[in-house]
Tab-separated table of C-alpha atoms in Angstrom:
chain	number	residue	atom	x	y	z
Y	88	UNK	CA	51.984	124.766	-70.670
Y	89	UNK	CA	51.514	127.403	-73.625
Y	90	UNK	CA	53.278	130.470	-71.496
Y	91	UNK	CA	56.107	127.804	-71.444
Y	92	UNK	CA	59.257	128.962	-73.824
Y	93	UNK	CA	60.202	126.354	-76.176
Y	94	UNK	CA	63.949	125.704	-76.189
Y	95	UNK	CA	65.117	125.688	-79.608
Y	96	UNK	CA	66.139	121.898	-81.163
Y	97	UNK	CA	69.376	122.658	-81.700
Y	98	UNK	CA	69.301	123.078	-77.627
Y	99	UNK	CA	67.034	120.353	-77.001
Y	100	UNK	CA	69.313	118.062	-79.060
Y	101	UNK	CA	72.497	119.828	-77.259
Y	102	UNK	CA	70.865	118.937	-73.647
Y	103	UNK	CA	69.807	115.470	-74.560
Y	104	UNK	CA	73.879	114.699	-75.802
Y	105	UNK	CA	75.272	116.792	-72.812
Y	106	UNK	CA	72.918	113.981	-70.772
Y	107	UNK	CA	73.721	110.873	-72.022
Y	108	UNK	CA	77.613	111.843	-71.529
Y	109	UNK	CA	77.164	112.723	-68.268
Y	110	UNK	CA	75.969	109.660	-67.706
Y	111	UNK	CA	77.728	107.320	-69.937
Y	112	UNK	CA	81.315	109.371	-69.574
Y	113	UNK	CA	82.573	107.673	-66.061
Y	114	UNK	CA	82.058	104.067	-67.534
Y	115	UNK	CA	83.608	104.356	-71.017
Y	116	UNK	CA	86.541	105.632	-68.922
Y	117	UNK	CA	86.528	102.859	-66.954
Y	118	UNK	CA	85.859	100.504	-69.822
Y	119	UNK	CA	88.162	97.888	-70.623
Y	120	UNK	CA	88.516	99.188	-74.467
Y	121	UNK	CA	89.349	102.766	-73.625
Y	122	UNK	CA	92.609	104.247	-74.436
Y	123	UNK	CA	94.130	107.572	-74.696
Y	124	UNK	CA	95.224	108.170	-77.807
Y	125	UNK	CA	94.578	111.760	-78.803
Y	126	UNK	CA	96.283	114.919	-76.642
Y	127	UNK	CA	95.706	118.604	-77.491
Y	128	UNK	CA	98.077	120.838	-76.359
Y	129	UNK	CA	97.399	124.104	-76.094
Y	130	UNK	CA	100.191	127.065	-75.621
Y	131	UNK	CA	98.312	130.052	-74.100
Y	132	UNK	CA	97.489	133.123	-75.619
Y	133	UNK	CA	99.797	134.030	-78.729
Y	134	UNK	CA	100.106	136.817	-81.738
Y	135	UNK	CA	98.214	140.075	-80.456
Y	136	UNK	CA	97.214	138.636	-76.955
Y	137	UNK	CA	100.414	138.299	-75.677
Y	138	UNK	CA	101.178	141.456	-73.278
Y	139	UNK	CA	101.623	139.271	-69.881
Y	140	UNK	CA	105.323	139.452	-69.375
Y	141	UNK	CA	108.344	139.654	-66.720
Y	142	UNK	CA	111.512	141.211	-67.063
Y	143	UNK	CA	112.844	139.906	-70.081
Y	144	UNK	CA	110.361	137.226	-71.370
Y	145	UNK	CA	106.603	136.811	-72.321
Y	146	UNK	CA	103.617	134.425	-71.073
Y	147	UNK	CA	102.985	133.218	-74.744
Y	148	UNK	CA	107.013	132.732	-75.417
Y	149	UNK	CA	107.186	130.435	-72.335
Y	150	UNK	CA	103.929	128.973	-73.479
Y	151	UNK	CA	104.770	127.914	-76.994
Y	152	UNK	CA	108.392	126.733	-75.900
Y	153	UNK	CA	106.969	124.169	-72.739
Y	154	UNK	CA	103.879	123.174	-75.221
Y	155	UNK	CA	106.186	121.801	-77.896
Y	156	UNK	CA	108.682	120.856	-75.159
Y	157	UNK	CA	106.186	118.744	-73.787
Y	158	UNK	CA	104.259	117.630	-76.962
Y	159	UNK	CA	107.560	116.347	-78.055
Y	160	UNK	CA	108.128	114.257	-74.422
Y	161	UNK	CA	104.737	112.700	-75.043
Y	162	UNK	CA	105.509	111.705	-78.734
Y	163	UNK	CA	108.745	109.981	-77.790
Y	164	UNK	CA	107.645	108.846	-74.713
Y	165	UNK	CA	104.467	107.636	-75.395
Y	166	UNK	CA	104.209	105.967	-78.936
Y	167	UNK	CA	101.193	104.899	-78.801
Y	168	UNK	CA	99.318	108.845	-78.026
Y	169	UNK	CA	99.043	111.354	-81.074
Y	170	UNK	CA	99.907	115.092	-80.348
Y	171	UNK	CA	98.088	117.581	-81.715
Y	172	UNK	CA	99.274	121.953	-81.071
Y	173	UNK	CA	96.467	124.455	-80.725
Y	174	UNK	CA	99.658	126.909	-82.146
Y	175	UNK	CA	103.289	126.041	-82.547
Y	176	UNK	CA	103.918	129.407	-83.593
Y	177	UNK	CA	103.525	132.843	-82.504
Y	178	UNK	CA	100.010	133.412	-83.874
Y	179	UNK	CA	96.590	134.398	-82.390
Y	180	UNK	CA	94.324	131.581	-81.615
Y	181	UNK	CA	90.567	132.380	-80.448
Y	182	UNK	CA	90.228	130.948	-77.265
Y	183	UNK	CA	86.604	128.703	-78.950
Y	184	UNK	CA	88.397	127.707	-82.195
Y	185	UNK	CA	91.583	125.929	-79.616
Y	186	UNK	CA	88.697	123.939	-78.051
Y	187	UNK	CA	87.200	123.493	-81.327
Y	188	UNK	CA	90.636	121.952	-82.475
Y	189	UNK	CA	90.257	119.432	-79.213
Y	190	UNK	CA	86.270	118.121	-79.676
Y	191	UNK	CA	87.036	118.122	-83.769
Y	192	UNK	CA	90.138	115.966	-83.260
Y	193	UNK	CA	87.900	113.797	-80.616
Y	194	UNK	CA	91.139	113.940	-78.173
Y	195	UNK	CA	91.168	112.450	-75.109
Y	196	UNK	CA	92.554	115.019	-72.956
Y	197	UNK	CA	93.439	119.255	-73.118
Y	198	UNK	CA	95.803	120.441	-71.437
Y	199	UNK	CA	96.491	124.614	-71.991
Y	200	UNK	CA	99.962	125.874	-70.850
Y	201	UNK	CA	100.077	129.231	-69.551
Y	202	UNK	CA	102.691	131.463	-66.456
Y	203	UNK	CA	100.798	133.207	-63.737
Y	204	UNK	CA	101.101	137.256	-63.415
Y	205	UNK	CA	100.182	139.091	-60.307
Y	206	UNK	CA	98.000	142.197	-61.416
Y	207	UNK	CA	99.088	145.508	-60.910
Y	208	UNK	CA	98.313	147.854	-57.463
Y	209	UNK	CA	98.521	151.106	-56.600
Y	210	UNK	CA	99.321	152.843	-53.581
Y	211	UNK	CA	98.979	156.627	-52.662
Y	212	UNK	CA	101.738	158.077	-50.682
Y	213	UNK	CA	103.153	161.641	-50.026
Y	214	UNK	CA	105.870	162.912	-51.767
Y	215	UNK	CA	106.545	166.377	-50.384
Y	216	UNK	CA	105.134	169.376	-48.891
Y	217	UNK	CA	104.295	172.754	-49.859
Y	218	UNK	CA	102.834	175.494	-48.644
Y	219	UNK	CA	99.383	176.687	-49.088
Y	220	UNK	CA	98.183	180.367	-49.965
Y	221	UNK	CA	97.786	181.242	-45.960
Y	222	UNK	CA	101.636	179.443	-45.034
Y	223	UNK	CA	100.026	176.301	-43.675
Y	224	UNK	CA	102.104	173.301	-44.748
Y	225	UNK	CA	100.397	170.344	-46.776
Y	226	UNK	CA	101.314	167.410	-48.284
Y	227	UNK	CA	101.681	166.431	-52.083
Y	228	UNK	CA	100.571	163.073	-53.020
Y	229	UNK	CA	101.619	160.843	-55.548
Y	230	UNK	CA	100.022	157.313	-56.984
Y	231	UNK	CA	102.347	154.258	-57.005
Y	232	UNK	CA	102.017	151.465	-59.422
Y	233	UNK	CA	103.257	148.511	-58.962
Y	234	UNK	CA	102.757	144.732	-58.666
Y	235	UNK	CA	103.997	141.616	-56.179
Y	236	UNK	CA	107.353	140.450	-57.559
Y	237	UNK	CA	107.454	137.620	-54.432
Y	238	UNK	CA	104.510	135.703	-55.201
Y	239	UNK	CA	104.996	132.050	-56.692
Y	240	UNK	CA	103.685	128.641	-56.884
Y	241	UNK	CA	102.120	126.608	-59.383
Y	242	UNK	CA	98.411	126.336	-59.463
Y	243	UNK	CA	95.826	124.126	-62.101
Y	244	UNK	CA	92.435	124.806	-62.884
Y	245	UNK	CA	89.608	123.133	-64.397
Y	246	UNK	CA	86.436	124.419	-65.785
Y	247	UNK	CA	84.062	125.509	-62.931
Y	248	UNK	CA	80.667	126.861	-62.230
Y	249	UNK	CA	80.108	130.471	-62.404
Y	250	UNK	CA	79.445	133.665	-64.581
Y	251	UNK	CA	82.141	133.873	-67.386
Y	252	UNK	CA	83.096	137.699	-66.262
Y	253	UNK	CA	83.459	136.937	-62.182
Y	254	UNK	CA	85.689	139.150	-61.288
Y	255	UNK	CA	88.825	137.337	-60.406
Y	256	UNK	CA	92.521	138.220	-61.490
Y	257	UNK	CA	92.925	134.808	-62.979
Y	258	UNK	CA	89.613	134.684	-64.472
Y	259	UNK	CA	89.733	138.119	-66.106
Y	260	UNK	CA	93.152	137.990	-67.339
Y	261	UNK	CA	92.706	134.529	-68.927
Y	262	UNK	CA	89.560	135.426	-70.589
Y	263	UNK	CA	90.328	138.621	-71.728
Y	264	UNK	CA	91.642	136.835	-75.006
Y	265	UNK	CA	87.933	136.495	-76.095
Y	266	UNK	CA	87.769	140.156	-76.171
Y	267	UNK	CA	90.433	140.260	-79.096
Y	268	UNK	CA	88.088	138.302	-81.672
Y	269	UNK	CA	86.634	140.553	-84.144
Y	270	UNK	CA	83.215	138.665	-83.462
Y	271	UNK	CA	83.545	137.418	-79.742
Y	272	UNK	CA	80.078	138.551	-78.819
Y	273	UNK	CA	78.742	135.914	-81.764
Y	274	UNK	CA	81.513	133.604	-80.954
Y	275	UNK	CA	80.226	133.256	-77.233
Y	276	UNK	CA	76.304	134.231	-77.460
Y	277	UNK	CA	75.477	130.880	-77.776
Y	278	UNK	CA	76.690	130.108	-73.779
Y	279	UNK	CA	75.185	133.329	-72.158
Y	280	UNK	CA	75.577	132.831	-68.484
Y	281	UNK	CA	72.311	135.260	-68.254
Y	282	UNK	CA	70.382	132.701	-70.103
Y	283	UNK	CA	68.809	129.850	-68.019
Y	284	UNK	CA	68.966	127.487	-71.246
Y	285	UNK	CA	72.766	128.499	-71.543
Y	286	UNK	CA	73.421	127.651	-68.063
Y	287	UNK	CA	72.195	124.303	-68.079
Y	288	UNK	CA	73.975	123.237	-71.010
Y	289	UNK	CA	77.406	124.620	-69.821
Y	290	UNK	CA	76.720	122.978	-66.721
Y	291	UNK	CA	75.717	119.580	-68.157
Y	292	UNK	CA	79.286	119.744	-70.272
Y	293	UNK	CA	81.174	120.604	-67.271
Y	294	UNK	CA	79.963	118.308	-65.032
Y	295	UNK	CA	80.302	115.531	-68.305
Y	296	UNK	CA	84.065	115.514	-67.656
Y	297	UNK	CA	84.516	117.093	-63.978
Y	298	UNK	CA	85.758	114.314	-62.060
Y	299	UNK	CA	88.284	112.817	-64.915
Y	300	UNK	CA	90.260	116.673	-64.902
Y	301	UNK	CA	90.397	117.272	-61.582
Y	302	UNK	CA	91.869	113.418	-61.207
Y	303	UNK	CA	94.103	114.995	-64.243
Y	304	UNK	CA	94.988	118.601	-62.341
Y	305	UNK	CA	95.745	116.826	-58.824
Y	306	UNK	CA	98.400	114.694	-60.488
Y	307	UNK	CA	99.917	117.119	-62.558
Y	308	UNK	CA	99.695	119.200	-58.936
Y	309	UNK	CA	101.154	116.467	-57.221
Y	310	UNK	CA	104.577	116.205	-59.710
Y	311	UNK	CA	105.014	119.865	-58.938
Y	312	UNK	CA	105.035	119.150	-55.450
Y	313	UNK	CA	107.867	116.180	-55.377
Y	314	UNK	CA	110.021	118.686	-57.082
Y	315	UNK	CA	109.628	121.508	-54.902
Y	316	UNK	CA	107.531	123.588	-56.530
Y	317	UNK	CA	104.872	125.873	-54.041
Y	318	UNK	CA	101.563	124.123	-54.334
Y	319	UNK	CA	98.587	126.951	-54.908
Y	320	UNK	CA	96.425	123.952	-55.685
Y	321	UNK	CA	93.655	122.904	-57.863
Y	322	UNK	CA	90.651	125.264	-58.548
Y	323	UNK	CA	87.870	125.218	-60.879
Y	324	UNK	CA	87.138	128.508	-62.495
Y	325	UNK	CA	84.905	129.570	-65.482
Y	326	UNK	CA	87.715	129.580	-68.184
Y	327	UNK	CA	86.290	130.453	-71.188
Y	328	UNK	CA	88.938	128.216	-73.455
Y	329	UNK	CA	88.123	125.120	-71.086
Y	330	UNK	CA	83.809	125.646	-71.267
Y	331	UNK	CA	82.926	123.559	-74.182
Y	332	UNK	CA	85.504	120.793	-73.687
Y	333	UNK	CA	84.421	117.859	-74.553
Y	334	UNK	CA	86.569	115.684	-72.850
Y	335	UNK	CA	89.015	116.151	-69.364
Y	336	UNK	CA	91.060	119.279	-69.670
Y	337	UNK	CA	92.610	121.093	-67.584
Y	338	UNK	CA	95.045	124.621	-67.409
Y	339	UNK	CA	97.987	124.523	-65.712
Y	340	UNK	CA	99.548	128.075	-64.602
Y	341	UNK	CA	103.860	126.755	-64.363
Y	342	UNK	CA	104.918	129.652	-63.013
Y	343	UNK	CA	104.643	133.441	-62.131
Y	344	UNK	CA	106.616	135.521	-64.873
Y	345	UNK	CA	106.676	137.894	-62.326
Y	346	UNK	CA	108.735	136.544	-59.927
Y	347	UNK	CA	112.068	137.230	-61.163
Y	348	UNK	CA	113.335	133.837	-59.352
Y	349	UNK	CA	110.507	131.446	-61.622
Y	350	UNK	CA	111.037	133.735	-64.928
Y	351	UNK	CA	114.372	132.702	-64.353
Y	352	UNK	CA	113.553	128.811	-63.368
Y	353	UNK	CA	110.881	128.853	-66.747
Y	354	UNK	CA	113.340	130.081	-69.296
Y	355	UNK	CA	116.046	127.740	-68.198
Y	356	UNK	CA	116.890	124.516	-69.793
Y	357	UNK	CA	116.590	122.852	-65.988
Y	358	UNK	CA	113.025	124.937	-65.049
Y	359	UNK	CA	111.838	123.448	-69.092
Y	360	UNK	CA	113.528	120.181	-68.195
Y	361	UNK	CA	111.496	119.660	-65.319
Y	362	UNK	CA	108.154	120.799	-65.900
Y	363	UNK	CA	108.120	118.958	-69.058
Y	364	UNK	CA	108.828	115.958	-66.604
Y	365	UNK	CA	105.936	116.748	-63.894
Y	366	UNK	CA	103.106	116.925	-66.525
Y	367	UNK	CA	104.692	113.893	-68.972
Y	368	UNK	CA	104.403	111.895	-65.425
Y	369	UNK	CA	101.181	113.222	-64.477
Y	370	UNK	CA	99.912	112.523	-68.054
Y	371	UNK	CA	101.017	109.093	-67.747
Y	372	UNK	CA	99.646	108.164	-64.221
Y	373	UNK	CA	96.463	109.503	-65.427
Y	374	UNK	CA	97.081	106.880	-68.877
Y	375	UNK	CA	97.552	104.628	-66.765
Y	376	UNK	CA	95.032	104.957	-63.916
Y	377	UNK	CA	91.986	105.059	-66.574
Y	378	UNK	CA	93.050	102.310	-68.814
Y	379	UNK	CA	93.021	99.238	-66.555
């Protein structure tokens, strides 16, 4: 027992809370008592971390204007629920201290806005030909950049198992934000996917709340879908602004800002209109669904 490592107490105390929620979290849903009241919204990235873009318009402008759109929705629609922004301005948010503003406030659910962006390719191709020192004729080549412009859908994920730095285009792009923090290496040291203790305290949190936001993401899915909107479906990926949640929450990807058709559809007062309208109703079913 001696060669044993010790886990620190702040760990030890970590893994004994992270327990008794896991265990404790699907009946106080299901309690009579329990009521949504709080709602974080968070508008993704923002300030400095804000290069995604399409033709005319930016991730983090799309963002901040569907975040308060919908904030706004909730507050008039819902009396009873308190809103609370992560940003309602163009200004950098680290992606901890948003999640921070979530378990501080004790809300009931997160939800973080963001538009899809298909990464950039290249191709080789040949451009001409010239001739060699001996005559012979050879090809020139040239490297083309470029990205999908037909790619579209809506898509919602929720915080999944798996290394922080998997190398996935959503994955990668959405935590990239982390890398922007002056101190991200302290910020994020504390859940080290290398280290075992790490691991089972991220897992214990995400598991805590795993069932409640994919209930959450299906429905918000599901209003995209009775509108017309190309289902990409639910997923659960290791978002770094959705791993120390502590309660459902979920990130919803409206739109690809590089489809010139959905830029189009997210900037307009009829795309806002109506996306505002899937997640309000998919906020409300899930209101309703956990508080009978």
């Amino acid at each position: 027992m001696k060669n044993i490592p010790l886990l620190k107490s702040n760990r030890i105390l970590m893994l004994i809370i992270c327990v008794v929620l896991v265990l404790t979290t699907d009946n106080q849903l299901f309690a009579q008592e329990y009521k949504i009241k709080t709602i974080v919204i968070d508008a993704g990235h923002g300030g400095k971390d804000g290069s995604t873009r399409g033709a005319y318009s930016t991730e983090k402008e799309v963002a901040l204007k569907t975040a308060l759109r919908l904030g706004k929705a909730i507050e008039e629609n819902m009396k009873v629920v308190k809103v609370i922004y992560t940003r309602s301005t163009d200004v950098f948010i680290p992606l901890y201290e948003r999640i921070a503003i979530a378990n501080n406030a004790k809300a009931d659910l997160f939800i973080s806005i963001h538009c899809n962006d298909m990464p950039v390719v290249s191709s080789r191709y040949i451009s001409s030909y010239v001739r060699n020192k001996k005559g012979k004729k050879v090809p020139v080549y040239k490297t083309r950049y470029a990205k999908s412009t037909s790619t579209r859908g809506v898509e919602t994920f929720v915080s999944g198992s798996g290394r922080l730095d998997e190398q996935d285009d959503v994955i990668k792009r959405e935590n990239a934000s982390m890398f922007l923090e002056d101190n991200y290496k302290e910020n994020y040291q504390g859940f080290d996917a290398n280290d075992p203790e790490s691991a089972i305290i991220l897992s214990l949190m995400k598991n805590t709340f795993r069932t409640q936001s994919l209930k959450l993401a299906k429905l918000v899915q599901d209003e995209y879908v009775k509108v017309g909107r190309v289902n990409r479906g639910v997923q659960e990926k290791s978002l770094a602004v959705l791993a120390r949640a502590g309660m459902p929450a979920i990130l919803t990807e409206i739109g690809f800002i590089s489809n010139a058709g959905e830029e189009d559809y997210m900037n307009s007062e009829a795309g806002q209109t109506e996306i505002t309208n899937c997640l309000l109703k998919a906020i409300q079913a899930y209101k309703n669904s956990v508080e009978i």
